[in-house]
Amino acid sequence: MEREKIETLITKYRELLRSKGRSGIKELSEANVRSDFIDPLFEILGWDISNPEEYDREYSIKSGGRADVALKIDKKPVILLEAKRFGGIPHIDERGDGDWLLEERQAILYAAKEGAKWAILTNFEKFRVFNARTGLTILDIESIYDYTDKIGKLLYLTKDAVVTGRIEKLAAWDERPDIDLEFLELLKNWRIRLANDIYERNMDNEVLKSGDGEPDLERLKDAVQRILDRLIIVRWAEDNLVLEDPNILQRKYNDWKLSPTYNSIVDSLFADRALFDKFNEIHDGKIFERGHICEQVKIGDETLGAIIDEMNQISFRKFDFDILGNTYETYLGHTLYFKDDGTLGLRPSQATRKESGIYYTPRYVVDYIIRNTLGELLKGKTPEEVEKIRVLDPACGSGSFLIKAFDYFKDYYDAENERIREEREKRIREYLRSGGNQLKLDEMNGLEYAAYRDVEKKILENNIFGVDLDRQAAEIASVNLMLKALKPKEKLPLILDENIRVGNSLISGSEEELREYFGESWEDKKPFNWKEAFGEEGFDVVVGNPPWVSFGLRGVGKIERSMDKYFRENYPNSAEYKLSTYAIFMNRAITFLKDGGIFGFIVPDSFLLGRYFSKIRRFILDTAKIREIVLFLEDFWPHGTVGRSVIIILEKEKDEASRLKNKVAVKLSPRLEDIFKGDVKTYSYEQRYFESVLHNRFRLFFDEESKSFVERIEEKGIGLNEIASIYTGVRSKVGQKNIISKEKKGERWYPGLISGSEIGRYWLGYTGYFLHIEPSILWSGGWDPEVVLKEKLLMRQTGDSIVATYDPDKYYHLNNLHSLILENEGYDLRYILAILNSRLMNHYYHLISLELGRTMAQTDIEMIEQLPIYPATPSQQKPIIELVDRMLALNKELNTINTDFDRYVSLYPRVKDSTLKDYIKDLPVSDKEVLKDHYGNPINQIKGKIKAFEIIEEGDWLVFKVGYIFKTSKGKEVLIENVRAFRCRIEDVNLRKFLYYSIKEYVKPGKIGKGNIYERILKIKVPRFAEREEENRKVIDEIMEVYLDEVEKRVELEREIEATDKEIDRMVYELYGLSEEEIRVVEGSK
């Protein structure tokens, strides 16, 4: 929903640009830019822009100056924002050699001085976020068109993300410990240079052209990739002393540099019987096999030589295979493209990555899954049994899971060899202690050291299997595994196209079967024949991180009709509604498992509770024991906002009784690293619990108290759907902005609510918009007068909590709100409203929905319908209804109170403003006190420039605090902060309050000026309404009597609202029979 609203705001900007032109919009004031674009943006991000305790405009900086906006949590600034007019922020490239632009420096310094960690500089066209403590730019949107690509990062600035600390993810966004950034940049650079060189030298080469004669970038990419793979393998082999000559590439490079005319470095690698042939002859392996396209193209010596020279500067011994694999996988996230000048460039293929749902998996996740699948299976196994264990990753990417599985197998054999060695030594010691002759040890039977040798080859041949749709990814996985087994003078087992295959794991069948779905293009789907490739025996372990694609979501392309049909007909246990490939992968993976086999995937948490994942949940419950589910609250994926993740470990099990009584271990890991530190909440309960939940939702409870609470509340209530019906709002077929207007444009334009922010708990604030209710341009639902024009409740659709109110005025509304109407006459809407808004029901909702703290959280109608409403009698409902009526009335009254001080002052004509000195000149000397600085110097003897200012009311006294800059005797400027400079006692309440609110409202620290600090304070301007003091005081009294009365009313109303809210909560607790301990838990939750 935030994404849609931001896109609407972008559309508004584009329309403004189109109507006024670039020069025209530059004439708009900074204030207009802020009110029309920046303020709405932060409202979309969940900030209450009408509340100065949360969104404080013209915020005073203690050391001087004003920030345009301070975003506050608990009344303390956490983000300071500087706003500029359109065109008012130079491009980031204009920094030159400096760290920051002048505008950026100001924003950062303001934040730093206020103790806020974050600073923002924006004019909506550009949007930059800084860590004020380090000065680093952590988000930069340099064009209005960048919002779409970077909206995931922008959502880390929601109020909820700031409150929960998820904003910290922005600061660490580019800290990628799993990736060697320098190597990644080199890989990308080598790829571009090699691609351009080959393209320029082979424009007429048919091997690089497609069937229509056009350049085929895929073939070019294959050639480039294979060359780089070969070079990296050789360099790794050199540095790890696998080759007899550990400097062979350097030597060939030197020979070429000494005599480039007679020593082609390309020939020294590619020619018959040259290095690549020799490597293949000695070590074998598909990567060096003759006949690849890379041998059919011309390559320039200069380009290849420069790449080899740069490779020689890198120590490949420093790479473990996690780093090498993940760096390679990130490198695959960039794609070649033709630039405007006809040359090839490289750019991040984020769109492709998003559509294919591919993200490299952090090493800790890989290790955890392998440890708890293969690691568990290896325990207690004999070597003969281990040799038969088959591990599959059906979407293997660069091979990170298979590499880690290899390590576990290798560790097993190393431990077994150590056991054999220790056993042999033990027998020798026993033989010698029994009087045996040491000279005859070689003649003893059973003392041979029968170690397991060549285990690397055995592992690759017998234990490791992988498939990927992307040939380059499969090739990289093969390279990574090949390097694991590479030894001097030894041949490698064939990996690529043997145990590591290219194909679509989800599509298989005979040619005849596939033609029925895909016609003549069936081969383009890269179908994979599992039985032919890997046999029929199945797998003991299936692990991985399948593509996270849910078709129908924004930013994800539509699935082909033929593919949709294939999935629905071949995967009835997982394909439903808008297909999700990871659910189908889960289905496929479990099918491949042998009985007793173990499955471990990391997937989105949406399958746990989502209505349209009920089939895969049912399939899991019918086929497997759920060993554990780990929920991560942190969105730790480095490529964008992906959402929360879940690790699920299953064991295939035929026996139903065993499945039902199986204990599921549920773990909560707030951050990625917590699971590995053991800093997690863990709780176990029987799998049969999921059988009792609607749609078999996998509700996760992390302690007994939470599970018991939910069960008790459900026992006490009946489903809301038995009492009421809930409907979504208006959805336009022609774009939401085209059905919204500030004016009533015709008969079918009706008053409507366009934002969730127009309602709150027990209040509704219509902002004056109209909606075009023309059924022909609207999707069904949301506009039905049988719903809208009835007495109803309204609920926010976005947010992690239930926020509801009563709608007596029968407004239409967009689909960012839900409508609720009664179907059971035994209940009153106001009673339902009290239950929905209660602390108890929100605590229950948080426990069953997992929405609390989620980015872009939503209240799902289907889940709201199941909320357990206590079946109260009319007499039980009555006192609650009375309190709800009171809450509605109090909130309505509260919204009518205006405590904007300037509004009251502006009601009276003013003469020339007076100074503070004029107002306090008649006070007794004892009521005016000049204070001292931190060093004991009287303020009236200090000169400086006032940078910060604050007025405080302490009983009858007004205290003036300043921060100022003064020059030392040596001319050095020093900032002195938080100095109580002056105070005066004013017993007249109206006058004291008037001065307090006037100075607070109108005085800007940077405008107080420089000079004697005390004198500058006395010269502060204060409104004056008449020349004669008596008349002036009369006006002040009139203003303050009304204003202070309104302030007092607001304070009193807020107290009454809080007390009434608590009384409603108390009554709800009584209805559901909560204990004192349960009440304490509910009250202590959010």
GROMACS .gro file of C-alpha atoms in nm, residues 188-201 216-217 220-221 334-348:
model
   33
  188LYS     CA    1   3.266  -0.703  -1.327
  189ASN     CA    2   3.549  -0.503  -1.482
  190TRP     CA    3   3.704  -0.810  -1.645
  191ARG     CA    4   3.367  -0.913  -1.780
  192ILE     CA    5   3.304  -0.578  -1.951
  193ARG     CA    6   3.653  -0.551  -2.099
  194LEU     CA    7   3.654  -0.907  -2.225
  195ALA     CA    8   3.300  -0.880  -2.364
  196ASN     CA    9   3.378  -0.559  -2.555
  197ASP     CA   10   3.702  -0.699  -2.690
  198ILE     CA   11   3.539  -1.020  -2.814
  199TYR     CA   12   3.239  -0.833  -2.956
  200GLU     CA   13   3.453  -0.584  -3.150
  201ARG     CA   14   3.677  -0.857  -3.294
  216ASP     CA   15   2.343  -1.297  -2.930
  217LEU     CA   16   2.444  -1.164  -2.588
  220LEU     CA   17   2.883  -1.382  -2.574
  221LYS     CA   18   2.819  -1.415  -2.200
  334HIS     CA   19   2.470  -0.792  -1.318
  335THR     CA   20   2.398  -0.826  -1.687
  336LEU     CA   21   2.560  -0.713  -2.012
  337TYR     CA   22   2.373  -0.462  -2.226
  338PHE     CA   23   2.435  -0.242  -2.530
  339LYS     CA   24   2.493   0.123  -2.441
  340ASP     CA   25   2.390   0.413  -2.663
  341ASP     CA   26   2.739   0.432  -2.813
  342GLY     CA   27   2.720   0.070  -2.928
  343THR     CA   28   2.963  -0.065  -2.671
  344LEU     CA   29   2.877  -0.313  -2.400
  345GLY     CA   30   2.817  -0.212  -2.042
  346LEU     CA   31   2.732  -0.390  -1.720
  347ARG     CA   32   2.446  -0.297  -1.493
  348PRO     CA   33   2.271  -0.447  -1.193
   0.00000   0.00000   0.00000
